[in-house]
PDB file of C-alpha atoms in Angstrom:
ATOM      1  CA  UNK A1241     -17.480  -0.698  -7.065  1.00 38.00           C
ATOM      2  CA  UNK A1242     -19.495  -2.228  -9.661  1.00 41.00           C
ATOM      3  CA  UNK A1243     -18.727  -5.820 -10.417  1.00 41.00           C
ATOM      4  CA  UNK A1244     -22.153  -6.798 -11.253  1.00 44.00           C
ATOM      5  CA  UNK A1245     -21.900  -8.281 -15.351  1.00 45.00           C
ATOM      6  CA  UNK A1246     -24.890 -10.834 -14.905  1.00 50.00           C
ATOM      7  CA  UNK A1247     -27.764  -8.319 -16.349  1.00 54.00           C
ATOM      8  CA  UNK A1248     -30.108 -11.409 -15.580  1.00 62.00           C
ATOM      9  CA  UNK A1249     -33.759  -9.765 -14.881  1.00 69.00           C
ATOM     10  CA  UNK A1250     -34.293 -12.368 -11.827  1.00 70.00           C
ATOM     11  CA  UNK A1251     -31.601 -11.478  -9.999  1.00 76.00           C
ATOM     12  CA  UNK A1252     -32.196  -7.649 -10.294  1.00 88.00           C
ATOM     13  CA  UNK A1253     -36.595  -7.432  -9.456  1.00 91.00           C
ATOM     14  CA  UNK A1254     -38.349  -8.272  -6.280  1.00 89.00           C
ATOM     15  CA  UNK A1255     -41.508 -10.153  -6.173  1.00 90.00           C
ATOM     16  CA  UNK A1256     -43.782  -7.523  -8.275  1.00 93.00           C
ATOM     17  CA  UNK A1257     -41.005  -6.802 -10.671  1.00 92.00           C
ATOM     18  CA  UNK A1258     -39.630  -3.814  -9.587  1.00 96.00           C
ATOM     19  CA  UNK A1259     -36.253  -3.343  -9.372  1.00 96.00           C
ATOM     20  CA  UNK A1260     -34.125  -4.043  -6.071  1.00 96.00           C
ATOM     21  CA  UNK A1261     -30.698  -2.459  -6.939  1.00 96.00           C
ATOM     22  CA  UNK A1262     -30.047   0.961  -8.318  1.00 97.00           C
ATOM     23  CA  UNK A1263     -29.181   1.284 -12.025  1.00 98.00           C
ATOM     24  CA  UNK A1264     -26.277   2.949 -13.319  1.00 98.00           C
ATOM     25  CA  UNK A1265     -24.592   4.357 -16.329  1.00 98.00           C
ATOM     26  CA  UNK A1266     -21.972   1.469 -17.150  1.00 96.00           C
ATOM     27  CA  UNK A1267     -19.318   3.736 -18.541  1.00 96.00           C
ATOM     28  CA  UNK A1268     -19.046   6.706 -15.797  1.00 96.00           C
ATOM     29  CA  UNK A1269     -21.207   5.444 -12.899  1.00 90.00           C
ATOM     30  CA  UNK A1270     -23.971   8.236 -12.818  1.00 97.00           C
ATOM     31  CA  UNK A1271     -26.902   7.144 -10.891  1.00 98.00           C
ATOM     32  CA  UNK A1272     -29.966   6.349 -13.694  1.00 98.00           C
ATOM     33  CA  UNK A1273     -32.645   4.814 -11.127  1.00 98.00           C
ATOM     34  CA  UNK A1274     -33.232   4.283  -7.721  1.00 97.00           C
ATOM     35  CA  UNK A1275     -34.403   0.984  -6.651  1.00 97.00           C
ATOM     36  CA  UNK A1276     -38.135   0.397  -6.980  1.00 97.00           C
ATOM     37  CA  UNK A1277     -38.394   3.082  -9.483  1.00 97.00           C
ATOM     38  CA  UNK A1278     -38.648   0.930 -12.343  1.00 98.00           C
ATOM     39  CA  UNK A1279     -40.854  -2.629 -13.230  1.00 98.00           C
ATOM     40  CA  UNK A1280     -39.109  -5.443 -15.631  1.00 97.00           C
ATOM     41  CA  UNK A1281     -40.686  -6.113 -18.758  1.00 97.00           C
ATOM     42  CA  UNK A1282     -39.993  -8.061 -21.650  1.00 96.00           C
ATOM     43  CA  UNK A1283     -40.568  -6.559 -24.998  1.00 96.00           C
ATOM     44  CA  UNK A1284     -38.905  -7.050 -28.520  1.00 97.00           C
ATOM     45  CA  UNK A1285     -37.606  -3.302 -29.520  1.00 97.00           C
ATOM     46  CA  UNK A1286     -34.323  -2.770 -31.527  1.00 94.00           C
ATOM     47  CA  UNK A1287     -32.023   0.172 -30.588  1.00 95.00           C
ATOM     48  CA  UNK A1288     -29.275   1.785 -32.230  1.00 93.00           C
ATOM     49  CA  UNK A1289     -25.687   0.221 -31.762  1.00 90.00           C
ATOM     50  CA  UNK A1290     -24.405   2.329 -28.923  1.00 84.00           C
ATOM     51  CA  UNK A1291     -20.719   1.960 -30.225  1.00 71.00           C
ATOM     52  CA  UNK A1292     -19.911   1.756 -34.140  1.00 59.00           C
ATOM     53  CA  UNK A1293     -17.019   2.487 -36.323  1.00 58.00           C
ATOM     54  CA  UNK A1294     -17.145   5.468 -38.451  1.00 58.00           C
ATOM     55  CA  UNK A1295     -17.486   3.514 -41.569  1.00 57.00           C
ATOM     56  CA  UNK A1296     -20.189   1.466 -40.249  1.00 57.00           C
ATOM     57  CA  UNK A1297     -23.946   2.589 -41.443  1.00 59.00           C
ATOM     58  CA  UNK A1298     -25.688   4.837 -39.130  1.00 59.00           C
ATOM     59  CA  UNK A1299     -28.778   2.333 -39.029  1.00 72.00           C
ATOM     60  CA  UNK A1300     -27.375  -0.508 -37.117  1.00 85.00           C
ATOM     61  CA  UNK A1301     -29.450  -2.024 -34.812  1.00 90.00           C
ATOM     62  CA  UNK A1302     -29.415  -4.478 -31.691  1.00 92.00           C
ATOM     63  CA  UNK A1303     -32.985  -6.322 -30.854  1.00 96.00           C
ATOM     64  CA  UNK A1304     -32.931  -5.939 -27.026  1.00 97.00           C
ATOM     65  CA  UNK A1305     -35.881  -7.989 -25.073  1.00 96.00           C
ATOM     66  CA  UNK A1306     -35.178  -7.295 -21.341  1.00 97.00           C
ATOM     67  CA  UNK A1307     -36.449  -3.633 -19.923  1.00 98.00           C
ATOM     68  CA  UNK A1308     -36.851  -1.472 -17.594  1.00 98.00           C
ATOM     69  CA  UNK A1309     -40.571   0.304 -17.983  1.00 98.00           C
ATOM     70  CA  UNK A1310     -40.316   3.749 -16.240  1.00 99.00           C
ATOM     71  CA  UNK A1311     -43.980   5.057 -15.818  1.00 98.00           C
ATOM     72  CA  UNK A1312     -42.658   8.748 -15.335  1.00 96.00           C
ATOM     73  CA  UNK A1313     -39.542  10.862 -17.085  1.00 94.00           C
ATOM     74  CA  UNK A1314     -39.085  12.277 -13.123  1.00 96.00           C
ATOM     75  CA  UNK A1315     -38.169   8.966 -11.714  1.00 97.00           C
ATOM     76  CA  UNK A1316     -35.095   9.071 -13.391  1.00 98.00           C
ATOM     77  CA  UNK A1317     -32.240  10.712 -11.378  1.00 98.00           C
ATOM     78  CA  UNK A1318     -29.791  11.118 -14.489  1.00 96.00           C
ATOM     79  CA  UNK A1319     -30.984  10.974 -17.446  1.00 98.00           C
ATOM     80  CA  UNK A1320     -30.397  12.780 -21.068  1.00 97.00           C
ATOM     81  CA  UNK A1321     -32.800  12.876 -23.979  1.00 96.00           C
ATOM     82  CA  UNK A1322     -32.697  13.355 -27.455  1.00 94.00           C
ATOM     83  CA  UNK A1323     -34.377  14.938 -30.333  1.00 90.00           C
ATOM     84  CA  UNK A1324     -37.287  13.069 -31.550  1.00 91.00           C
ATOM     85  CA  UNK A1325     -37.017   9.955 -33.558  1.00 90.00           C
ATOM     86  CA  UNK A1326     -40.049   9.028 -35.499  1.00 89.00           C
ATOM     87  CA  UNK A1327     -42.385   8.155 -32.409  1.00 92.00           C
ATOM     88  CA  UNK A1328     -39.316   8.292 -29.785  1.00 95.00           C
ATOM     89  CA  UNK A1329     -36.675   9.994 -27.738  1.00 97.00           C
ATOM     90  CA  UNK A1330     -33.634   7.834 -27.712  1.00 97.00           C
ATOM     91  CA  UNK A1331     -32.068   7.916 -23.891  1.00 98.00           C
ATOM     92  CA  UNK A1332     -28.563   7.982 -22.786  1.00 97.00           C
ATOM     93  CA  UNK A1333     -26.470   8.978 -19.768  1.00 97.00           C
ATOM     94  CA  UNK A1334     -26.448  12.876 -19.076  1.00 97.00           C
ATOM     95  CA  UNK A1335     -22.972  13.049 -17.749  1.00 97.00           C
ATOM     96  CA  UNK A1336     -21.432  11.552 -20.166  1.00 96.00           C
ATOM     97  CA  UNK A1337     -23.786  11.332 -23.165  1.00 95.00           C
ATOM     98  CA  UNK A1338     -23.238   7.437 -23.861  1.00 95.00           C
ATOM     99  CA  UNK A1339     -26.308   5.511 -25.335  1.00 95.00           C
ATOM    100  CA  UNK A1340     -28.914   5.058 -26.212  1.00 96.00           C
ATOM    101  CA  UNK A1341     -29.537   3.101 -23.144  1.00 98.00           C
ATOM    102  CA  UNK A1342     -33.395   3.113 -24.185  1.00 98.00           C
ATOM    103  CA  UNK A1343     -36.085   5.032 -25.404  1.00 97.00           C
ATOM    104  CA  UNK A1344     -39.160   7.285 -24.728  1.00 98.00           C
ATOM    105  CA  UNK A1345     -42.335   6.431 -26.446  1.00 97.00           C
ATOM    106  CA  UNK A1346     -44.192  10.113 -26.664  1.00 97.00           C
ATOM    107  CA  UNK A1347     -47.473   8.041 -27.610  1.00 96.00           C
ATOM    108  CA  UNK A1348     -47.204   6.459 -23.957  1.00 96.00           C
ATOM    109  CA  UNK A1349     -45.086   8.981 -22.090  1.00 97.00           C
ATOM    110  CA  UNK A1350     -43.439   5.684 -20.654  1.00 98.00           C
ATOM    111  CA  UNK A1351     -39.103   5.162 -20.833  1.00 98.00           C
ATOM    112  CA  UNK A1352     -37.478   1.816 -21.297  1.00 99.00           C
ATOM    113  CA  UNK A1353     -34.389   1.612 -20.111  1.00 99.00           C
ATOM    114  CA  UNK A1354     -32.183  -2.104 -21.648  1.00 98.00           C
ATOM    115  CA  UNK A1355     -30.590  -4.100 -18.752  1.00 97.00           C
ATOM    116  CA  UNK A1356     -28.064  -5.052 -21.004  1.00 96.00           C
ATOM    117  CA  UNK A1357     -26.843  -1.388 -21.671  1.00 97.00           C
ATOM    118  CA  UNK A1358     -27.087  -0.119 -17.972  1.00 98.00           C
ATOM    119  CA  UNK A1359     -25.192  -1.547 -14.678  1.00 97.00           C
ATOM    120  CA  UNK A1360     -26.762  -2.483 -11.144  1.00 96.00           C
ATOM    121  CA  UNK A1361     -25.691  -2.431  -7.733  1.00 93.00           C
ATOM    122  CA  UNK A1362     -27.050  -3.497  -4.287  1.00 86.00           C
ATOM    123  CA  UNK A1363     -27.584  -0.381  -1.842  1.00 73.00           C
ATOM    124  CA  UNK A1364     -25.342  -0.333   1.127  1.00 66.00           C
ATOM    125  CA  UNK A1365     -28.497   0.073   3.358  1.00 54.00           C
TER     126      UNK A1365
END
């Protein structure tokens, strides 16, 4: 069960940042990341509303600060991608297609994944 609502980056990376608890989609509960896969990093970048009304104008956008830098597209364990976007590939869940959760920057080859779009949970280990 995921009960975890406080997307508060201290609570969620060790001492070097990384993250402790495995990220996951917040509406069907596919595993994103593994813990330690990821580093926190704060960063102004504005994504696309992830849930708008038909009527609303497709360019809505949410300034996001709180990330989750992913050095390498194969460190994700679930993850979909779309078409190119200017200078990025939006991200969102590959099971069920919900996001964009973050982005890919193909001038960096690095993924950003928001805290505040994603779930975490403690392993059982």
């Amino acid at each position: 069960m995921m009960a975890d609502i406080d997307n508060t980056a201290d609570f969620k990376k060790d001492s070097n940042g990384r993250n402790i608890e495995t990220v996951y989609c917040a509406y069907c509960s596919s595993k994103i990341l593994n813990p330690g896969s990821a580093t926190f990093i704060n960063m102004n970048f504005s994504l696309p509303h992830m849930i708008r009304r038909r009527d609303e104008e497709a360019e809505k956008r949410e300034l996001i600060n709180d990330y989750w830098l992913v050095e390498e597209i194969n460190s994700f364990e679930n993850i979909g991608v779309s078409h190119k976007v200017e200078n990025v590939k939006y991200l969102a869940c590959a099971d069920c297609e919900r996001g964009p959760i973050g982005w890919h920057d193909l001038s960096t080859f690095r993924s950003y994944i928001a805290l505040c779009r994603v779930k975490h949970q403690k392993s059982n280990c």
